Short mmCIF file of C-alpha atoms and ligand atoms in Angstrom, two decimals:
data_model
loop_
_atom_site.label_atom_id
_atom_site.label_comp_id
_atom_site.label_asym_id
_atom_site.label_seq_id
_atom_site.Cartn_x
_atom_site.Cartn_y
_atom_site.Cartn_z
CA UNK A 1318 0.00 0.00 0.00
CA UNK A 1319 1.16 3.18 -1.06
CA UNK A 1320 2.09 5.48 1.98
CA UNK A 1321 2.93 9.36 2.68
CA UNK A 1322 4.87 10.59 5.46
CA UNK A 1323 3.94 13.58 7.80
CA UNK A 1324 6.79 15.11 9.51
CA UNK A 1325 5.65 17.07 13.19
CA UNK A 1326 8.43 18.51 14.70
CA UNK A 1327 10.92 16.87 13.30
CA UNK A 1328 9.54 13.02 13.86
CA UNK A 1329 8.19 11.61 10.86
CA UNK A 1330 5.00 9.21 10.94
CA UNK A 1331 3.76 7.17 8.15
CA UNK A 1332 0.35 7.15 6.76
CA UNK A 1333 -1.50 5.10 4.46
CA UNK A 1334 -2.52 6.65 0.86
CA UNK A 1335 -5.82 4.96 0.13
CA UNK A 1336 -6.89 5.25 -3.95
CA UNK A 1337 -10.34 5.03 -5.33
CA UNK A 1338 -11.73 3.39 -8.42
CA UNK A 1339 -11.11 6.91 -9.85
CA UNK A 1340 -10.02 10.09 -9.09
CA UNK A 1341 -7.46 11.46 -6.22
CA UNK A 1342 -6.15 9.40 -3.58
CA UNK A 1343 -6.66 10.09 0.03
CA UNK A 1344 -4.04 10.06 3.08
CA UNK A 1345 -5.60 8.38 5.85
CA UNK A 1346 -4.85 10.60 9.11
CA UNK A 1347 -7.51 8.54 11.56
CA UNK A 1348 -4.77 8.06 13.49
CA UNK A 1349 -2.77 11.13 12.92
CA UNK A 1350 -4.06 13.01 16.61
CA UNK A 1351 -2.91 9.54 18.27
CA UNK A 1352 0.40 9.16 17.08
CA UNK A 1353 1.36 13.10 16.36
CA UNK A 1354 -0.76 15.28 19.03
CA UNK A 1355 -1.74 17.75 16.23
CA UNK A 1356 -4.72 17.86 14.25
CA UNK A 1357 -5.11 18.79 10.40
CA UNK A 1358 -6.81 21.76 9.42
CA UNK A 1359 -9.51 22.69 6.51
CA UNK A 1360 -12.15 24.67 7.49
CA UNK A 1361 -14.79 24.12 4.36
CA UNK A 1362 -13.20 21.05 3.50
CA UNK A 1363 -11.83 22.34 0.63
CA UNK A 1364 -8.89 19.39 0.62
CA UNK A 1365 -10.95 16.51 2.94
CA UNK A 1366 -12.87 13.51 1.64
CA UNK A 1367 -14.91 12.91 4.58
CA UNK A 1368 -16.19 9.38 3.32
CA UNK A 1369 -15.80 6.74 1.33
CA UNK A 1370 -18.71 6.40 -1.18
CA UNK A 1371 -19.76 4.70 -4.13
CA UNK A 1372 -22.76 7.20 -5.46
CA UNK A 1373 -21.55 10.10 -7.52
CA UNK A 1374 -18.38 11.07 -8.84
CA UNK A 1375 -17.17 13.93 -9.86
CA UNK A 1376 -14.28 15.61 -11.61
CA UNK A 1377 -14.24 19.44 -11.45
CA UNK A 1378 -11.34 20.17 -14.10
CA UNK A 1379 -12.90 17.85 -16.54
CA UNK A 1380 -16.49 18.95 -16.05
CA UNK A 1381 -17.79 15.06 -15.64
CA UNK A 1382 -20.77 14.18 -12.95
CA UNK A 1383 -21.33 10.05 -13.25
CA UNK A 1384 -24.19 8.45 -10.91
CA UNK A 1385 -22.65 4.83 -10.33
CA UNK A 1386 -20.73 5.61 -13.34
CA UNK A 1387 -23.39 7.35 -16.13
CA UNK A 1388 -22.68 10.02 -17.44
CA UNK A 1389 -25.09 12.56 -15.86
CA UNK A 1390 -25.52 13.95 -19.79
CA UNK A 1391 -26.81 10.52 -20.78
CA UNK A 1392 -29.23 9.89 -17.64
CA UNK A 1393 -30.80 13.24 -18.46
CA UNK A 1394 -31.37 12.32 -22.54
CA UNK A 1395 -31.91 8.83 -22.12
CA UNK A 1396 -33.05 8.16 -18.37
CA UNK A 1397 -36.06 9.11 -15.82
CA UNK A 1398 -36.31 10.44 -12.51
CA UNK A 1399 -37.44 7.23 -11.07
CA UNK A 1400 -34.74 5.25 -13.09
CA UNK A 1401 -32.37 7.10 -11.31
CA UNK A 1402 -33.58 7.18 -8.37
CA UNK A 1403 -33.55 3.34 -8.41
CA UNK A 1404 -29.90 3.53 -9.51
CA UNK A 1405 -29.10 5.34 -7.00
CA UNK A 1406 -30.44 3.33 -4.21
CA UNK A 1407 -29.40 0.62 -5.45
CA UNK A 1408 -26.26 0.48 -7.82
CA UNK A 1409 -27.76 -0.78 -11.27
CA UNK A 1410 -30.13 0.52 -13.82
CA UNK A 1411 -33.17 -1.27 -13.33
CA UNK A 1412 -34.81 -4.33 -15.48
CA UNK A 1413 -38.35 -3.34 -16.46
CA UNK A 1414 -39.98 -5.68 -13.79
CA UNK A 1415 -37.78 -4.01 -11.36
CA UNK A 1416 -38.27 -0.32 -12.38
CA UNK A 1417 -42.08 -1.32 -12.55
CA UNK A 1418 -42.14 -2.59 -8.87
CA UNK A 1419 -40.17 0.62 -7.63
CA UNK A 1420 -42.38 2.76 -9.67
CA UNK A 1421 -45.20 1.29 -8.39
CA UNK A 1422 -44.00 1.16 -4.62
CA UNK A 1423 -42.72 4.83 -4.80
CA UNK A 1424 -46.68 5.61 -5.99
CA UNK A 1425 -48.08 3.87 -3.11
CA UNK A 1426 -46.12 6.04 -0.69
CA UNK A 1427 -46.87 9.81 -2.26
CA UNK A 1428 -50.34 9.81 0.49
CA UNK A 1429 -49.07 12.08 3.65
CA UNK A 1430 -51.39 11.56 6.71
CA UNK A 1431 -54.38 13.71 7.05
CA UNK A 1432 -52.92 15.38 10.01
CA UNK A 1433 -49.84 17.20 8.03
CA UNK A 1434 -52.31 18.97 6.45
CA UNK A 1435 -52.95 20.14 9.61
CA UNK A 1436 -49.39 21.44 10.05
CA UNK A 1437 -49.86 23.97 7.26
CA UNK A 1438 -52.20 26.46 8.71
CA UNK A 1439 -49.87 26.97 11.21
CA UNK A 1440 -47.97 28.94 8.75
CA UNK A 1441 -49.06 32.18 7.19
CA UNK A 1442 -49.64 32.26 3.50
CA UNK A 1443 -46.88 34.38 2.82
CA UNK A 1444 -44.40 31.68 4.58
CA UNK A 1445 -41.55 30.94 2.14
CA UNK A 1446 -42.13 26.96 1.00
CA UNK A 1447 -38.50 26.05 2.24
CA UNK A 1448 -39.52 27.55 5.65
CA UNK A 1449 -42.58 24.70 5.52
CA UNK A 1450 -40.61 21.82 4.07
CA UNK A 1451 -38.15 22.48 6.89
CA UNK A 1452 -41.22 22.04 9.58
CA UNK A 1453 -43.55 19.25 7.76
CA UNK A 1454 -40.18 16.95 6.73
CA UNK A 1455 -39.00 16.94 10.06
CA UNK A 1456 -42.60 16.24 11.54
CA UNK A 1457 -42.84 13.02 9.30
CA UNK A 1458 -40.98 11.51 12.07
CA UNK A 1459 -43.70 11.68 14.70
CA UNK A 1460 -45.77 9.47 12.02
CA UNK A 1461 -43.57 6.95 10.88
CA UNK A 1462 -42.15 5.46 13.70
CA UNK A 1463 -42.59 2.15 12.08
CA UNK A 1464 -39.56 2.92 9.77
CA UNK A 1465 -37.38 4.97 12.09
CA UNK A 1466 -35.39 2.20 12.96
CA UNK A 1467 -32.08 2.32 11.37
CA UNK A 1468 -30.49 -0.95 11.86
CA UNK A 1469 -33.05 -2.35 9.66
CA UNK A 1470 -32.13 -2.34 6.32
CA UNK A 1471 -35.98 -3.18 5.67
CA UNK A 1472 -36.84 -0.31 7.69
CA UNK A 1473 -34.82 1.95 6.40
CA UNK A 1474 -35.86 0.83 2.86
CA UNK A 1475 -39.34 1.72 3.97
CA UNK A 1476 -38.45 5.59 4.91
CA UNK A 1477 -36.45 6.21 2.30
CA UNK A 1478 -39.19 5.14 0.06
CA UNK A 1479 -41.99 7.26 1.73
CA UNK A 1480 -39.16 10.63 1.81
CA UNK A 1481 -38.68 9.96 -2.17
CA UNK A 1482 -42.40 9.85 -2.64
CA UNK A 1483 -43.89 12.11 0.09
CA UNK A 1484 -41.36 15.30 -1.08
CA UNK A 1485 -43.82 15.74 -4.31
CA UNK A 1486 -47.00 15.75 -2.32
CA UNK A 1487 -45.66 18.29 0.19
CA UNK A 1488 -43.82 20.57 -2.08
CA UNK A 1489 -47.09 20.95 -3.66
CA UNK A 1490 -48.99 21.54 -0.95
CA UNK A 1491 -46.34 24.11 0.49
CA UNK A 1492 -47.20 25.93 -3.45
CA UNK A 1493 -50.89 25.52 -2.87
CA UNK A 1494 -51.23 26.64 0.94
CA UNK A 1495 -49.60 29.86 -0.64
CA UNK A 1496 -51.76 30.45 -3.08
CA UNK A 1497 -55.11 30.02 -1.35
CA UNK A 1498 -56.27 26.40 -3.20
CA UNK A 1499 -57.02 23.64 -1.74
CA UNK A 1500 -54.62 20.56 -1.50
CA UNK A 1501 -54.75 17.53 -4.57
CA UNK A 1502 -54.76 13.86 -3.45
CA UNK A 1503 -52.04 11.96 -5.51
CA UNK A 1504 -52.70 10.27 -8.84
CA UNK A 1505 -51.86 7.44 -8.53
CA UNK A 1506 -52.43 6.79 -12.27
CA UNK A 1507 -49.71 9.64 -13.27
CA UNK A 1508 -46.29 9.35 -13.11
CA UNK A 1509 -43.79 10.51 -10.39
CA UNK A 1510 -43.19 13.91 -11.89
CA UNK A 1511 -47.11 14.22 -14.13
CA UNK A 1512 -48.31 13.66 -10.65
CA UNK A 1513 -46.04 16.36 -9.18
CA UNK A 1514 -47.36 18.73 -11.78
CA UNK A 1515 -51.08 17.71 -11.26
CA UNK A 1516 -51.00 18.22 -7.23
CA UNK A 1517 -48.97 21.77 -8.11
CA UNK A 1518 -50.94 23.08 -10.96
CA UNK A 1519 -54.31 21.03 -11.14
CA UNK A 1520 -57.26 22.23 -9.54
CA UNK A 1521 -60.47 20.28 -7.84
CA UNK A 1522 -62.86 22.24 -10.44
CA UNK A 1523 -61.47 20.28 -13.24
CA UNK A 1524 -59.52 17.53 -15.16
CA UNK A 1525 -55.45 18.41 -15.42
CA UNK A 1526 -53.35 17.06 -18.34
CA UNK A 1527 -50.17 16.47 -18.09
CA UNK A 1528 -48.42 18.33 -20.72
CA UNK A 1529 -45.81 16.05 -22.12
CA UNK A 1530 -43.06 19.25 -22.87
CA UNK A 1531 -43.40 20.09 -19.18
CA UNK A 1532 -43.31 16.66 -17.44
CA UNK A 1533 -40.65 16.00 -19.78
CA UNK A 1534 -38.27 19.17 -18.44
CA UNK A 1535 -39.29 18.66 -14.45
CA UNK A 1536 -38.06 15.12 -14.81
CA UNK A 1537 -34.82 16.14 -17.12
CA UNK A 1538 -34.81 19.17 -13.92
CA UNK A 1539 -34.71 16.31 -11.09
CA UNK A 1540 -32.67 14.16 -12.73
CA UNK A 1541 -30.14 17.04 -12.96
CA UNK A 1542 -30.08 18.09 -9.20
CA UNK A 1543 -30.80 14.15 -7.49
CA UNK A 1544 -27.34 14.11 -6.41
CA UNK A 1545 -23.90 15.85 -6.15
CA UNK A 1546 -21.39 13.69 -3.82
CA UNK A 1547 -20.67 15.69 -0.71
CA UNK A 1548 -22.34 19.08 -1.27
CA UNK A 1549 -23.25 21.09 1.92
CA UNK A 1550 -26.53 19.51 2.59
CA UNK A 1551 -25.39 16.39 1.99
CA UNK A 1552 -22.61 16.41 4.54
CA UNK A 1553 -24.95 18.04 6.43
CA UNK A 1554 -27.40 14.80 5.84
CA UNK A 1555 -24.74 12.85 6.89
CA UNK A 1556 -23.35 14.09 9.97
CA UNK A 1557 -26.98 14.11 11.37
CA UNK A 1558 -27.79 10.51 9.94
CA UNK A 1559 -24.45 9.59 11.87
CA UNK A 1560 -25.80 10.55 15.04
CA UNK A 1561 -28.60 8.21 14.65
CA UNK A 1562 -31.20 10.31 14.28
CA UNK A 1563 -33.82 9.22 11.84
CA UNK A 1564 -33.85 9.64 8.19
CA UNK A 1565 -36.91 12.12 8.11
CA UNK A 1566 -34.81 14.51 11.43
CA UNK A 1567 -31.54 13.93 8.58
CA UNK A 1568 -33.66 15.29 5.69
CA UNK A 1569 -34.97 18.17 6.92
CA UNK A 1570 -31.53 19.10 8.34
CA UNK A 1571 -30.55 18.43 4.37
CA UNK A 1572 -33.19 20.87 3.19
CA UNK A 1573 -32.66 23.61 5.90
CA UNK A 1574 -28.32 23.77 4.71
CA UNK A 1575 -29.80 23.33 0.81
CA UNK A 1576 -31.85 26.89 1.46
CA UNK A 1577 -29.05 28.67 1.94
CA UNK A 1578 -28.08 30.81 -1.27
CA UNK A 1579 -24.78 29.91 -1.30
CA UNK A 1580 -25.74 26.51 -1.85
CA UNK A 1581 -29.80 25.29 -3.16
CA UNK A 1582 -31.09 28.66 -2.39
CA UNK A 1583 -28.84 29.60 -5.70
CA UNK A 1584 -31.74 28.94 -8.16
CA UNK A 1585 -34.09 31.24 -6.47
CA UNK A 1586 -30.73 34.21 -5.98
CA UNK A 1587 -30.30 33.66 -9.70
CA UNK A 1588 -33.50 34.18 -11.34
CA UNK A 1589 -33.78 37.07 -8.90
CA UNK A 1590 -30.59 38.70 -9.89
CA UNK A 1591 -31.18 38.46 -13.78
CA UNK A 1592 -34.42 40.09 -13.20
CA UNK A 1593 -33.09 42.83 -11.13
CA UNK A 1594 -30.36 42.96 -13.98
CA UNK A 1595 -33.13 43.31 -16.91
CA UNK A 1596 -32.01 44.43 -19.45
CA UNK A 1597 -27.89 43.36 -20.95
CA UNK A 1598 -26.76 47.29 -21.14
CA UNK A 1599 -27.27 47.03 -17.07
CA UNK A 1600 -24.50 43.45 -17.51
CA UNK A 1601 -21.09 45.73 -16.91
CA UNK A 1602 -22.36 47.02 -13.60
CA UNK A 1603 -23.41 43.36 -11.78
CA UNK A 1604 -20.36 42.65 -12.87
CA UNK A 1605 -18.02 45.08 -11.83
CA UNK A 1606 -20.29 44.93 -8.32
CA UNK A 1607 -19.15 40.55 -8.33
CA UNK A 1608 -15.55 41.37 -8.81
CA UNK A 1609 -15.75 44.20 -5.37
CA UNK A 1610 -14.16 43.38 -2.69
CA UNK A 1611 -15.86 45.45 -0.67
CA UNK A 1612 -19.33 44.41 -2.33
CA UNK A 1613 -20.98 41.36 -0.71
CA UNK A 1614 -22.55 40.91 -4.14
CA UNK A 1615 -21.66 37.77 -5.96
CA UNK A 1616 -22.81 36.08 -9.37
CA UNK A 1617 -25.49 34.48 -8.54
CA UNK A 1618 -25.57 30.66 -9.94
CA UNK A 1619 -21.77 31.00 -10.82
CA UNK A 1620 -18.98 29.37 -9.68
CA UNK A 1621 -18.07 25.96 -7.61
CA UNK A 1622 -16.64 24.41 -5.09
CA UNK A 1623 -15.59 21.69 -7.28
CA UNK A 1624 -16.00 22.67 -11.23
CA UNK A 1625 -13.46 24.46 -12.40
CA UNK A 1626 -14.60 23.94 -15.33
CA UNK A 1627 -18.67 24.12 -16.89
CA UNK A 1628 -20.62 22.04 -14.49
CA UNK A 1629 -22.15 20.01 -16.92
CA UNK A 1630 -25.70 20.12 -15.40
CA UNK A 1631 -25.58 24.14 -16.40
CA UNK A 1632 -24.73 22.52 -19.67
CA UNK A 1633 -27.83 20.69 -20.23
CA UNK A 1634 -29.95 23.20 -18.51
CA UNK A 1635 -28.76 25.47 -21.11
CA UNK A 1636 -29.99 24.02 -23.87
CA UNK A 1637 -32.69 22.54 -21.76
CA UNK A 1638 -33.83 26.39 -21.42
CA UNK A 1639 -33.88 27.35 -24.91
CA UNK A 1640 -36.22 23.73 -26.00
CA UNK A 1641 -38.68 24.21 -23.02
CA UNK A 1642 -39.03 28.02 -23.90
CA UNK A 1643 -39.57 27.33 -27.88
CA UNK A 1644 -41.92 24.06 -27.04
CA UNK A 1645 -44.13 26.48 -24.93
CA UNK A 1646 -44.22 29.36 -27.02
CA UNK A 1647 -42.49 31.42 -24.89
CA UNK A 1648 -39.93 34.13 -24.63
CA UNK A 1649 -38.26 35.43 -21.59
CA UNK A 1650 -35.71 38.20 -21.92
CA UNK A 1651 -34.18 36.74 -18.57
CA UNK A 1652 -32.87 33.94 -20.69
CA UNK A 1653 -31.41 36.47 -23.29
CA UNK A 1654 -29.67 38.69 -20.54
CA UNK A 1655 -28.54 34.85 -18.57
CA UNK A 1656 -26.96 34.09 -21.99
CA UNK A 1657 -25.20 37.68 -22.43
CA UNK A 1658 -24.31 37.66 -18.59
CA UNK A 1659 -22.70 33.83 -19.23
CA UNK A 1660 -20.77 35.29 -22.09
CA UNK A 1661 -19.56 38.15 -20.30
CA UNK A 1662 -18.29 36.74 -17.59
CA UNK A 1663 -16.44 34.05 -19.73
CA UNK A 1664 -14.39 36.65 -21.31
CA UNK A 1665 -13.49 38.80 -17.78
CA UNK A 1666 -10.13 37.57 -16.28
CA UNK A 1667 -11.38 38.09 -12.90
CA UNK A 1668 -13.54 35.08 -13.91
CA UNK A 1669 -11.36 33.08 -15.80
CA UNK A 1670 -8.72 33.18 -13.38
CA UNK A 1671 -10.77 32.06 -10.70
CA UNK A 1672 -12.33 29.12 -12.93
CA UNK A 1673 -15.96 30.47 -12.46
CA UNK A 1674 -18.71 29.09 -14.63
CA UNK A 1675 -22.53 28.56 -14.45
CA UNK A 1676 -23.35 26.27 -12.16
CA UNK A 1677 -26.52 24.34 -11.65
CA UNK A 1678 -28.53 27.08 -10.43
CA UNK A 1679 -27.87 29.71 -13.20
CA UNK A 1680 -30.07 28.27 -15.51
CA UNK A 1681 -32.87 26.11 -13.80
CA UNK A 1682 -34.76 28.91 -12.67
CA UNK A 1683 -35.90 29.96 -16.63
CA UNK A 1684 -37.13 27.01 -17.26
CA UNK A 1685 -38.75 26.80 -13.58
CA UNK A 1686 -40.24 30.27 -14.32
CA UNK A 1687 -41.78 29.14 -17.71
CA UNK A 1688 -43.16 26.28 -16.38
CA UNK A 1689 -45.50 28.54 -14.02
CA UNK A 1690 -43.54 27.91 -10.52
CA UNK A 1691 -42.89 31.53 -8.41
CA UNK A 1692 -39.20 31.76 -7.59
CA UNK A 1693 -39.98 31.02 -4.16
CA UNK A 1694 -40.54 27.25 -4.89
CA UNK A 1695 -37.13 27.22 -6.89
CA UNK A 1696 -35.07 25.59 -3.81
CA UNK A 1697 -37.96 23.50 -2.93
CA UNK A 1698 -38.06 21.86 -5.71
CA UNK A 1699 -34.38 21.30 -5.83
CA UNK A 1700 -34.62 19.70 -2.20
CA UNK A 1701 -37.63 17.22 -3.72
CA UNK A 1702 -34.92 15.67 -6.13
CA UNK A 1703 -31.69 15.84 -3.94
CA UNK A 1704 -34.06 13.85 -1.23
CA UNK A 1705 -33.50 10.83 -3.60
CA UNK A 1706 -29.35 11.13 -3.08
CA UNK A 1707 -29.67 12.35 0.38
CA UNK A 1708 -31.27 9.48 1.74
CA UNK A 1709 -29.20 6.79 -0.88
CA UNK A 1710 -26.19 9.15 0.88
CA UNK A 1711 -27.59 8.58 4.16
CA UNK A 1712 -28.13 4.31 3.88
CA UNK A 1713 -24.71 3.66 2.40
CA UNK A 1714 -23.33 6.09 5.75
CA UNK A 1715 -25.67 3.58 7.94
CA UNK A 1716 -24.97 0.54 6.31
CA UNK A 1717 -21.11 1.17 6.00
CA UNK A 1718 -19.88 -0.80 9.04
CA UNK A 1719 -16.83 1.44 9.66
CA UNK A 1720 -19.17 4.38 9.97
CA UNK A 1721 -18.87 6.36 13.52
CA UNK A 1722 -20.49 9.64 14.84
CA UNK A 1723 -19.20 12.35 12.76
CA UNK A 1724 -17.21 14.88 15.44
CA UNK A 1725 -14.46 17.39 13.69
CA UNK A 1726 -12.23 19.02 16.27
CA UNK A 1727 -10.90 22.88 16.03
CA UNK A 1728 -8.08 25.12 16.33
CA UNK A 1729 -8.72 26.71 19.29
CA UNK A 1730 -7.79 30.68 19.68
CA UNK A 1731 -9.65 32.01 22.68
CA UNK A 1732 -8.51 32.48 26.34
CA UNK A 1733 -6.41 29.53 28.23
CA UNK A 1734 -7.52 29.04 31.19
CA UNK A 1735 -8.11 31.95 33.96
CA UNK A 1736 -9.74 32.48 37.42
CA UNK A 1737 -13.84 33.85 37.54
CA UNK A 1738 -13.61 37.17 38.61
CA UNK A 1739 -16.65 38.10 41.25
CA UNK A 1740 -18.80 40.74 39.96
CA UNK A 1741 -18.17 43.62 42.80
CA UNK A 1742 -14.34 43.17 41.49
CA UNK A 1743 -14.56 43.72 38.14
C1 LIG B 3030 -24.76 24.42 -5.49
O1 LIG B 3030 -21.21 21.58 -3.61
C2 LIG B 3030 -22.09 21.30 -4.50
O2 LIG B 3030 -21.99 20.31 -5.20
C3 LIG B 3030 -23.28 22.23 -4.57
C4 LIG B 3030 -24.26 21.98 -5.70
C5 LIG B 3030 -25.00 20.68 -5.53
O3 LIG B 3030 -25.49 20.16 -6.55
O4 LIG B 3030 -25.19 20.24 -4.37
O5 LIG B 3030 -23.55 21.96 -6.93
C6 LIG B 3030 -25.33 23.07 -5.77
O6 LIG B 3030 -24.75 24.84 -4.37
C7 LIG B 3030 -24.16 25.20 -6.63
C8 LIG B 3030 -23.53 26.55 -6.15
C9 LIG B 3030 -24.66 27.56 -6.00
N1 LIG B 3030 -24.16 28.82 -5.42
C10 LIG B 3030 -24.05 29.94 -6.13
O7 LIG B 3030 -24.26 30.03 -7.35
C11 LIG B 3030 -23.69 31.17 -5.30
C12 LIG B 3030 -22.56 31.95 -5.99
N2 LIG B 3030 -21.35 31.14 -5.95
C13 LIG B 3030 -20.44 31.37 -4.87
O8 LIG B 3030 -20.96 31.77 -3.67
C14 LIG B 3030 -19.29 30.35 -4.82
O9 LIG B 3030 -18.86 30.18 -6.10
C15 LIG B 3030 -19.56 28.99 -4.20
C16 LIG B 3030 -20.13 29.10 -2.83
C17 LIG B 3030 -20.48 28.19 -5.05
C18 LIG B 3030 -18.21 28.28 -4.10
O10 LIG B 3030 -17.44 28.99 -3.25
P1 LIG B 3030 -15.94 28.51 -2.86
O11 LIG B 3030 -15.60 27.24 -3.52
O12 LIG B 3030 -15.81 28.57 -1.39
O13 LIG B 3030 -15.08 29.56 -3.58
P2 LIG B 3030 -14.61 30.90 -2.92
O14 LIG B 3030 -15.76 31.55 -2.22
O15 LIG B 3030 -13.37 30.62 -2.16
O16 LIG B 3030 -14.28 31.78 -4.22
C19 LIG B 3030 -13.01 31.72 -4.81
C20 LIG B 3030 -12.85 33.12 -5.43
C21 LIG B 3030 -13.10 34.24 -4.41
O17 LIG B 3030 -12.36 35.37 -4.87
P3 LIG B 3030 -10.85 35.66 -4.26
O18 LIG B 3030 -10.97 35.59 -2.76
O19 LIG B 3030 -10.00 34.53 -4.85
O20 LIG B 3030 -10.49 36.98 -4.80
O21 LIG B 3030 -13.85 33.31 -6.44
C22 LIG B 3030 -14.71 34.35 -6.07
C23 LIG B 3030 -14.55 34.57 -4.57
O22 LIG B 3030 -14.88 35.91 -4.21
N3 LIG B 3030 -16.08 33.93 -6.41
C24 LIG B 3030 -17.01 34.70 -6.95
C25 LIG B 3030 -18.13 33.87 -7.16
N4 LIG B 3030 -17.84 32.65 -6.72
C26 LIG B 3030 -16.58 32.68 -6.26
N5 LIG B 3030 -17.00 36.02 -7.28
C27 LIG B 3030 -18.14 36.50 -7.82
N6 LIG B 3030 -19.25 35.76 -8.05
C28 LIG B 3030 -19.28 34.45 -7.74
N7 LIG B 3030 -20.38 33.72 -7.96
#
């Protein structure tokens, strides 16, 4: 085994260099604290693998995203939501018998119990749908205790079924409750994503088809943001699932880190900040305000942690944007001043040398938009598909026998230890 050797005040100690199917190797410092007394230091993780995990790869220079080794430009033409999913959870693409048993198990799980319903008129109308997704996720735990177990696989099967199928019902209702209409049962006749659009978009008063153009871009839309390998929330997913707290209490910890807008809450910042940008004469001064110091401002749905190079998600959304807006007739000038914005950036050296593209987030929101959704249910809607690679995230962490609580240590810079001072001498 190939090894690398840490020197600490002059000792050396050996370590053990781990490799991968693909990608870097790791150095495997579990035992570094024992044997050296000093800890290693990355705040943001920007050079830590904090797991070992077969799900997604991904390699930021060359622009590639693979779920269990597709392409993620090949799932999106050629795949489905579900299919995915199921390849997700459980290594392989699916035979049709199996795809039509998960299919028709996912269906059977999209009913929530009468009570959530309950849960939403605690909120006012105005609530922002990631603030209610945070509260009803986490409050699927007080009605499933029959699958919070998590030493059984079978149980944990169960939840992660009912999270992948439940997410729809409740990001609809979160839309609805803000709107004023009333709630849709599930269809169980539609698929995963037609019955998505039904429960969002359908009313009681009358029949709702499916448009084919639109169900075809939500699934392409999930399929694109299922999973990411150790994103924010999904770390975040993990370190809570490692406590042993149950999948639903993991989730909603995975969809309160995904809301921030430095992270899921992206797609909503984006669509926000080409609107506010209008028109491309205004393109110069967003810049110039991203490249400030002294600005707070940033490109919103540019740049990554990992690409340093076109994430190719923001690749397929592209073109995704410009099909979905032809198919449906429509024209957005957002999309116009996204594309000039894109090429502007692409040709600024503050951007280039920093290796910042379009991510994800930079495009979804057009398409969202033409579809009908508000910006508000952008991130919502992004949590719905990452649920499917949070919780396959979550089992491998849980069934990976070498897995332990997650607890990082810290640098520490405050006081060393002094005396309390009583109050009449101070
Ligand atoms: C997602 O991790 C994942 O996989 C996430 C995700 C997933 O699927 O789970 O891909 C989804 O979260 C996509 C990212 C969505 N966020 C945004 O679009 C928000 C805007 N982007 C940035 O906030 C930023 O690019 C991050 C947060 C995405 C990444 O930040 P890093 O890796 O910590 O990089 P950094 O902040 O250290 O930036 C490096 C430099 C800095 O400048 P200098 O200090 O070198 O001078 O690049 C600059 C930054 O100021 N920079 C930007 C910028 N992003 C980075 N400057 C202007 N606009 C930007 N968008």
């Amino acid at each position: 085994m190939a090894e690398s050797t840490i020197s600490v005040d002059g000792k050396e100690f050996k370590t053990p260099v781990l490799s991968g199917s693909t990608g870097p190797d790791v150095i495997d410092i579990r035992k570094l604290y024992g044997q050296t007394g000093v800890f290693t230091y990355d705040p943001g993780f920007t050079s830590t693998a904090s797991c070992e995990s077969g799900l997604t790869y991904i390699d930021g220079d060359a622009g590639v995203l693979l779920h269990r080794g597709y392409p993620i430009d090949q799932l999106a033409e050629k795949s489905s939501f579900m299919e995915v999913a199921y390849l997700l959870l459980n290594g392989e693409l699916p035979s049709s018998d199996e795809y039509q048993k998960f299919t028709k198990t996912i269906t059977r799980h999209t009913m929530v119990h009468e009570q959530l319903a309950t849960f939403f008129r605690g909120f006012r109308r105005d609530a922002h749908p990631m603030a209610i997704m945070c509260g009803v996720v986490g409050a699927l735990s007080a009605f499933y205790p029959d699958s919070t177990n998590i030493n059984d696989p079978v149980e944990r099967t169960i939840s992660m079924h009912r999270l992948i199928a439940k997410m729809p019902t409740l990001a609809a209702m979160a839309y609805k409750y803000s709107i004023g209409q009333p709630f849709l049962f599930p269809d169980n006749s539609l698929s995963y994503t037609g019955n998505f659009l039904r429960m969002t978009f359908g009313v009681p008063a009358e029949d709702y088809v499916v448009d084919p153009v639109i169900e075809s871009a939500m699934d392409k839309i999930f399929i694109l943001h299922a999973d990411h390998e150790q994103n924010a929330s999904t770390s975040t997913v993990r370190l809570a699932g490692s406590s042993g707290a149950n999948p639903f209490a993991c989730v909603a910890a995975g969809i309160a880190t995904l809301w921030g807008p430095a992270h899921g809450g992206a797609n909503e910042a984006a669509l926000n900040m080409l609107r506010e940008i209008g028109t491309p004469d205004r393109i110069p001064e967003f810049i110039a305000r991203a490249k400030n110091k002294d600005d707070p401002f940033r490109l919103m749905g540019f740049g990554h942690r990992v690409y340093k190079n076109f994430d190719p998600r923001a690749k397929v959304l592209s073109v995704a944007a410009t099909e979905v807006l032809d198919k449906l007739g429509i024209s957005d000038p957002v999309l116009d001043t996204a594309r000039e914005l894109e090429q502007f950036a692409l040709k600024d050296d503050y951007f280039i040398e920093r290796k910042l593209y379009p991510n994800v987030d930079f495009y979804s929101g057009v398409i969202l938009s033409a579809i009908g959704f508000p910006t508000s249910m952008f991130t919502a809607l992004f949590a719905l598909a990452r649920t499917v690679g949070w919780v396959a995230q979550w089992n491998e962490m849980i069934a990976d026998p070498e897995q332990k609580i997650g607890r990082p240590r810290q640098l520490y810079t405050g006081p060393t230890q002094r005396d309390y001072v009583a109050l009449e001498n101070r």
